[in-house]
PDB file of C-alpha atoms in Angstrom:
ATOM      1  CA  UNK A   1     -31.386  -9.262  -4.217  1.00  0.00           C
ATOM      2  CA  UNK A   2     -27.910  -7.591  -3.760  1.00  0.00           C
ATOM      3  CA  UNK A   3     -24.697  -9.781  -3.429  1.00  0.00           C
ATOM      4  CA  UNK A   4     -23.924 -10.295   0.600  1.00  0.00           C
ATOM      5  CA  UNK A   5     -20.114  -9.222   0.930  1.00  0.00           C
ATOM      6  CA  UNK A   6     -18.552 -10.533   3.964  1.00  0.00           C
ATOM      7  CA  UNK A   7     -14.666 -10.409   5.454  1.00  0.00           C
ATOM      8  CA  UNK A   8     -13.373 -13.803   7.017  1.00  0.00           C
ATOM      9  CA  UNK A   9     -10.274 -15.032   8.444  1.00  0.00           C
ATOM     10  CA  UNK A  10      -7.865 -16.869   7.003  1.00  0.00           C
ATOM     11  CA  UNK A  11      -8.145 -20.851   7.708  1.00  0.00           C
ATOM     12  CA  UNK A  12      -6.991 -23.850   6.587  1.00  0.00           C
ATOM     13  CA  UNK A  13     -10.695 -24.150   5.012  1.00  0.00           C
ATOM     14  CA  UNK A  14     -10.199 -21.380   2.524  1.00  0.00           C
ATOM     15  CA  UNK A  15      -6.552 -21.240   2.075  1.00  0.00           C
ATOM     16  CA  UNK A  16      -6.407 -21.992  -1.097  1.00  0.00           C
ATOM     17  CA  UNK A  17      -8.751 -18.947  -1.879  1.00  0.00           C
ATOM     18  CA  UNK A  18      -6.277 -17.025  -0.615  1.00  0.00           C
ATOM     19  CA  UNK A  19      -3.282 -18.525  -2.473  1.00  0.00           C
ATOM     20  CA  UNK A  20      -5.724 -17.533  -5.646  1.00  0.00           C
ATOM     21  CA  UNK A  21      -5.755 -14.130  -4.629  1.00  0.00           C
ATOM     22  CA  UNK A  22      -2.567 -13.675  -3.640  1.00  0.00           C
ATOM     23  CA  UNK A  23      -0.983 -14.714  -7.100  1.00  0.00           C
ATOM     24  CA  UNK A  24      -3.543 -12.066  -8.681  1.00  0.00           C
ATOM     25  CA  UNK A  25      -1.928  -9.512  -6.055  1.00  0.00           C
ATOM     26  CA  UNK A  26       1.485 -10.942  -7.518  1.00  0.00           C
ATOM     27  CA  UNK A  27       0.527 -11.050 -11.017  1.00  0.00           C
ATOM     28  CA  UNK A  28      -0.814  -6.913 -10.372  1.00  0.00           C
ATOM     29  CA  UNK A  29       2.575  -6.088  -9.082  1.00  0.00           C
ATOM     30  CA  UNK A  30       4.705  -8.135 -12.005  1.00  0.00           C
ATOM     31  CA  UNK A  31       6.339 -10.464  -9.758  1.00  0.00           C
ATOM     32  CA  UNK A  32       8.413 -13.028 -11.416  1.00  0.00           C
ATOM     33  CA  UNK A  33       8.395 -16.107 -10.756  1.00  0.00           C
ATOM     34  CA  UNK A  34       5.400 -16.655  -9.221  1.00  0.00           C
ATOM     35  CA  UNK A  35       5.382 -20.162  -7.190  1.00  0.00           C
ATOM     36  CA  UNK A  36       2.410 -21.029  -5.415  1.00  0.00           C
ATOM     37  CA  UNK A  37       4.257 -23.422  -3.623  1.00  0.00           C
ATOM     38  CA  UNK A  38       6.666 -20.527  -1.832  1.00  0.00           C
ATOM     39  CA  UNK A  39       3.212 -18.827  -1.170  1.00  0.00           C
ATOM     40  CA  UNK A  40       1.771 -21.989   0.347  1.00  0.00           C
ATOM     41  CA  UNK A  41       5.160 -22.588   2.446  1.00  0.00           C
ATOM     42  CA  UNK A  42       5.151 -18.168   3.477  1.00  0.00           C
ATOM     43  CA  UNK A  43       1.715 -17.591   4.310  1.00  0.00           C
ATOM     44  CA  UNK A  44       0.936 -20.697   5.825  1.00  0.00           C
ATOM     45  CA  UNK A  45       2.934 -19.748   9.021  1.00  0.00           C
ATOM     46  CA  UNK A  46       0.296 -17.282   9.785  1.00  0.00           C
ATOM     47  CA  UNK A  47      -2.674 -20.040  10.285  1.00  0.00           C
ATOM     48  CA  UNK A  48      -0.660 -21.407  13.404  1.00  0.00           C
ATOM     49  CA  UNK A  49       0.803 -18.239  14.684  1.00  0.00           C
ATOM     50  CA  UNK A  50      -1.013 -15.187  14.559  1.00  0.00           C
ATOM     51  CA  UNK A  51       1.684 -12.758  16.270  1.00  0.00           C
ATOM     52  CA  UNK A  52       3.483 -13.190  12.733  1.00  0.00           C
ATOM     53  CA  UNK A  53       0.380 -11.621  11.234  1.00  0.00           C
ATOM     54  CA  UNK A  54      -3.095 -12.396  10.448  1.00  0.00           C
ATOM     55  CA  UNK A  55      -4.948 -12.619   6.685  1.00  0.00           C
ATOM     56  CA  UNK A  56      -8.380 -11.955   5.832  1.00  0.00           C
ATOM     57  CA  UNK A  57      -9.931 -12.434   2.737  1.00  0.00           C
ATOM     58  CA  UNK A  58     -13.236 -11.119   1.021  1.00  0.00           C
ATOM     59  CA  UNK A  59     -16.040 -12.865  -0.322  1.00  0.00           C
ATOM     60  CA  UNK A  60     -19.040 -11.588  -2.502  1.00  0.00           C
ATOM     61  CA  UNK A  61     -21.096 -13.915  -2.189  1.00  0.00           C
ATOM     62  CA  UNK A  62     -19.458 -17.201  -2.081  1.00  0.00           C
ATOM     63  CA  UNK A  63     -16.295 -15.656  -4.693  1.00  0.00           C
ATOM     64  CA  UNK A  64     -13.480 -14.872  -3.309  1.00  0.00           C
ATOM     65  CA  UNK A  65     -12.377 -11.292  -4.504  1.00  0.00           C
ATOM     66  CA  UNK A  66      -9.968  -9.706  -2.056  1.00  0.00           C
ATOM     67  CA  UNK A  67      -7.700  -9.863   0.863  1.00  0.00           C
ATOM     68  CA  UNK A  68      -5.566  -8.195   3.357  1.00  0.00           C
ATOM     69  CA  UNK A  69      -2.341  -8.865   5.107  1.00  0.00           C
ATOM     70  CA  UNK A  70      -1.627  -7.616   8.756  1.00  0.00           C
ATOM     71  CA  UNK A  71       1.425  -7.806  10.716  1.00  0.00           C
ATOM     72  CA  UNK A  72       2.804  -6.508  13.427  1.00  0.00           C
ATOM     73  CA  UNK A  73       6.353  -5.000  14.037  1.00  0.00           C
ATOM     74  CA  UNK A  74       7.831  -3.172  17.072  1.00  0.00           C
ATOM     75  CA  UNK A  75       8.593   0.629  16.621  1.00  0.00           C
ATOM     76  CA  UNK A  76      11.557   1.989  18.653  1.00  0.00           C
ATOM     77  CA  UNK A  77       9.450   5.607  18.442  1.00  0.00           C
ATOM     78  CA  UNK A  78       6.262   4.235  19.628  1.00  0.00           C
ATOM     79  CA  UNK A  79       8.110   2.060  21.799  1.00  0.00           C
ATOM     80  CA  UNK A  80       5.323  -0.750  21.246  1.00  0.00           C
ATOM     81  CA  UNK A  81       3.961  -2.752  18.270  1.00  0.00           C
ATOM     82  CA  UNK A  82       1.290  -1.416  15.409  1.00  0.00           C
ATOM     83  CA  UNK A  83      -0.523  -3.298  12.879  1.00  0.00           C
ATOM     84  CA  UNK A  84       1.198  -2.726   9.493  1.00  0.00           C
ATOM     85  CA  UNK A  85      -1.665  -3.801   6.300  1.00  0.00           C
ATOM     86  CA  UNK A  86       1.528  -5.007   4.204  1.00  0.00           C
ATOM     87  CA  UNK A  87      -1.217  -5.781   1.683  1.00  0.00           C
ATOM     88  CA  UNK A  88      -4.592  -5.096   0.062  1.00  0.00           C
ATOM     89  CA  UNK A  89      -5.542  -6.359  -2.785  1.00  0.00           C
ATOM     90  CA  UNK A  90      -9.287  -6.384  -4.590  1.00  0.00           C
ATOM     91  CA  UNK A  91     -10.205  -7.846  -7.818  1.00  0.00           C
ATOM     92  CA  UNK A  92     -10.313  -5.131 -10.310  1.00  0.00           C
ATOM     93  CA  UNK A  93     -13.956  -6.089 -11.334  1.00  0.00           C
ATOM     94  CA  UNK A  94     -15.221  -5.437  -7.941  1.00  0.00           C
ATOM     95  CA  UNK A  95     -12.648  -2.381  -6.894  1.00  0.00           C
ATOM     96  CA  UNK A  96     -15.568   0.955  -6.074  1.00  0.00           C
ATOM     97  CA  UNK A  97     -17.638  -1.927  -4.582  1.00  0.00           C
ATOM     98  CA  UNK A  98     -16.721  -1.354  -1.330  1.00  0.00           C
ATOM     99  CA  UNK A  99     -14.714  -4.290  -0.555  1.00  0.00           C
ATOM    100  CA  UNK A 100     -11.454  -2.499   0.048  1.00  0.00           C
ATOM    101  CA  UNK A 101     -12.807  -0.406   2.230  1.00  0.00           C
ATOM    102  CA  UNK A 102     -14.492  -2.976   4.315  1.00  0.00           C
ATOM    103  CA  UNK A 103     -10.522  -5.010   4.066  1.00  0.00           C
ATOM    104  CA  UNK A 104      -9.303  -1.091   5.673  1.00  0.00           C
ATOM    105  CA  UNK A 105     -12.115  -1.354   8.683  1.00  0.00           C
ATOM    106  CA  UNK A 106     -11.409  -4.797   9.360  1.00  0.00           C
ATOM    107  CA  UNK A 107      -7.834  -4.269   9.678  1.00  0.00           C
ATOM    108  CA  UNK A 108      -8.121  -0.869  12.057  1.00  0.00           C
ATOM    109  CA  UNK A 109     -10.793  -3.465  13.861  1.00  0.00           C
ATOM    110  CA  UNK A 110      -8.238  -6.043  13.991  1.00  0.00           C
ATOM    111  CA  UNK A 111      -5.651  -3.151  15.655  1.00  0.00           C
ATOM    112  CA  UNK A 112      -7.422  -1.750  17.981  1.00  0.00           C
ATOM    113  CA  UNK A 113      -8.679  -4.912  19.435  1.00  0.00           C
ATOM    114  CA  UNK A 114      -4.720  -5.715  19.932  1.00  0.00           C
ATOM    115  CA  UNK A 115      -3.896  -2.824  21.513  1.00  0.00           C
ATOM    116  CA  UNK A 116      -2.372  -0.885  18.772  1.00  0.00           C
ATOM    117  CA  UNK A 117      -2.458   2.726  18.310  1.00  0.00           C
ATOM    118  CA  UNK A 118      -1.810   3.004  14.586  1.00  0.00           C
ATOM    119  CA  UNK A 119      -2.716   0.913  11.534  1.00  0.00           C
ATOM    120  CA  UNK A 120      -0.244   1.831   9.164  1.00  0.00           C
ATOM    121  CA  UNK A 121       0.127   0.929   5.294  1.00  0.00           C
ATOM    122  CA  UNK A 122       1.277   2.149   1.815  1.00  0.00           C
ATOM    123  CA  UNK A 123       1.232   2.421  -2.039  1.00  0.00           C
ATOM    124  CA  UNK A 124       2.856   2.759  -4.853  1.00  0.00           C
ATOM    125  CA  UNK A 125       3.183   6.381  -6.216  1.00  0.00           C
ATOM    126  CA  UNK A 126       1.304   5.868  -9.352  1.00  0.00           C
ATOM    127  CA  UNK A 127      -1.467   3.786  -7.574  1.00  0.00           C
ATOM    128  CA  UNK A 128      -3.865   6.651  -7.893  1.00  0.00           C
ATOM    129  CA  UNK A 129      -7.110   4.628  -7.583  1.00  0.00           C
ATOM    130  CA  UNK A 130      -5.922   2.761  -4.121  1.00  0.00           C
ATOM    131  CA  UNK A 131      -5.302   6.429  -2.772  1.00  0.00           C
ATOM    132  CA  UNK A 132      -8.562   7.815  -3.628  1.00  0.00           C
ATOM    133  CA  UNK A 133      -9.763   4.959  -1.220  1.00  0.00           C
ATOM    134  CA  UNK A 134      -7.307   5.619   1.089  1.00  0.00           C
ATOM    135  CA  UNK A 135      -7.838   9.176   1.674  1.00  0.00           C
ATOM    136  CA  UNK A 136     -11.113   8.493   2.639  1.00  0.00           C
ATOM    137  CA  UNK A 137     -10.366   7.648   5.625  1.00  0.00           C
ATOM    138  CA  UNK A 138      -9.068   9.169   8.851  1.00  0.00           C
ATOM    139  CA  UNK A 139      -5.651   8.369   7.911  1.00  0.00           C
ATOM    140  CA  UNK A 140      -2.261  11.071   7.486  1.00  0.00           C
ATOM    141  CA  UNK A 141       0.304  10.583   4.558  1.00  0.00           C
ATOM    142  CA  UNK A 142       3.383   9.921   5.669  1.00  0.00           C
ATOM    143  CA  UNK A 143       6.430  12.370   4.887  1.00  0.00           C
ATOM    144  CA  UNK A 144       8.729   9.101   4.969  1.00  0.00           C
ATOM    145  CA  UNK A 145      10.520   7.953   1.873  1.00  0.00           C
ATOM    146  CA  UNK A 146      11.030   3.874   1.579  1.00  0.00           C
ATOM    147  CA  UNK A 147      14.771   3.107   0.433  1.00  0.00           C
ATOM    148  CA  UNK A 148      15.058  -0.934  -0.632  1.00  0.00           C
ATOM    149  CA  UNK A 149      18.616  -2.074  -0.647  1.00  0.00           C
ATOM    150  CA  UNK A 150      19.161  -5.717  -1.422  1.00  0.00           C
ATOM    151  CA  UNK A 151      21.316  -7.900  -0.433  1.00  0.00           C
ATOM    152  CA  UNK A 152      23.524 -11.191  -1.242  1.00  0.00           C
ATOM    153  CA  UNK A 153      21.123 -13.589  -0.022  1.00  0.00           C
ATOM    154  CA  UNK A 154      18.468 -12.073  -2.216  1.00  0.00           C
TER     155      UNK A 154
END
């Protein structure tokens, strides 16, 4: 019998599931320092208000193996909010399952239930094997260019 995949909500329940996760997402992206107490203290703001943003996480069977990050910013040329998937992250033993692609339709679910017109995201240049997902779907690259300029308090 094949493994039942299924994409829940974030709750207090299965938080730590996706503090696990989200220091694999870390770990993928060579964060330094990574302090699962910061994580606990940042995402946990989402559980009790879900205008900062909304998590779901994915489970093959009862394993954890992949999340998603939503939140929702205003846009002075939209002149409204969208739903921005800040992150998407899926085990690489399971990626080409089909998980991150079910993450993608929860989160366009998730916007259009709100309201939103767009569901936007992105990736790293070299992250060839998240684009291959994401041009599967119904989705336009964006001619934008990201500038990061940090500051003192960083």
């Amino acid at each position: 019998m094949a493994t039942k995949n299924r994409i829940v909500a974030v709750s207090k329940e299965n938080f730590d599931d996706l503090l696990d996760l989200v220091e694999k997402y870390q770990a993928f992206y060579r964060v330094e320092n990574i302090d699962r107490v910061r994580n606990r203290d940042f995402f946990s703001r989402f559980l009790d208000e879900p205008d900062e943003g909304l998590q779901y996480i994915a489970y093959r069977g009862d394993e954890a193996v992949g999340f998603t990050t939503l939140y929702f910013p205003y846009s002075s040329t939209r002149a409204g909010r969208f739903a921005l998937m800040n992150d998407l992250f899926v085990r690489g033993e399971v990626r080409g399952t089909g998980i991150g692609a079910a993450l993608i339709e929860k989160a366009a679910e998730v916007a259009e239930a709100r309201g939103y017109s767009d569901l936007a995201w992105m990736t790293a240049q070299d992250n060839v094997t998240a684009q291959r997902l994401y041009d599967r779907f119904d989705a336009n690259k964006s001619a934008w260019i990201e500038y990061t300029m940090p500051t003192k308090a960083g």
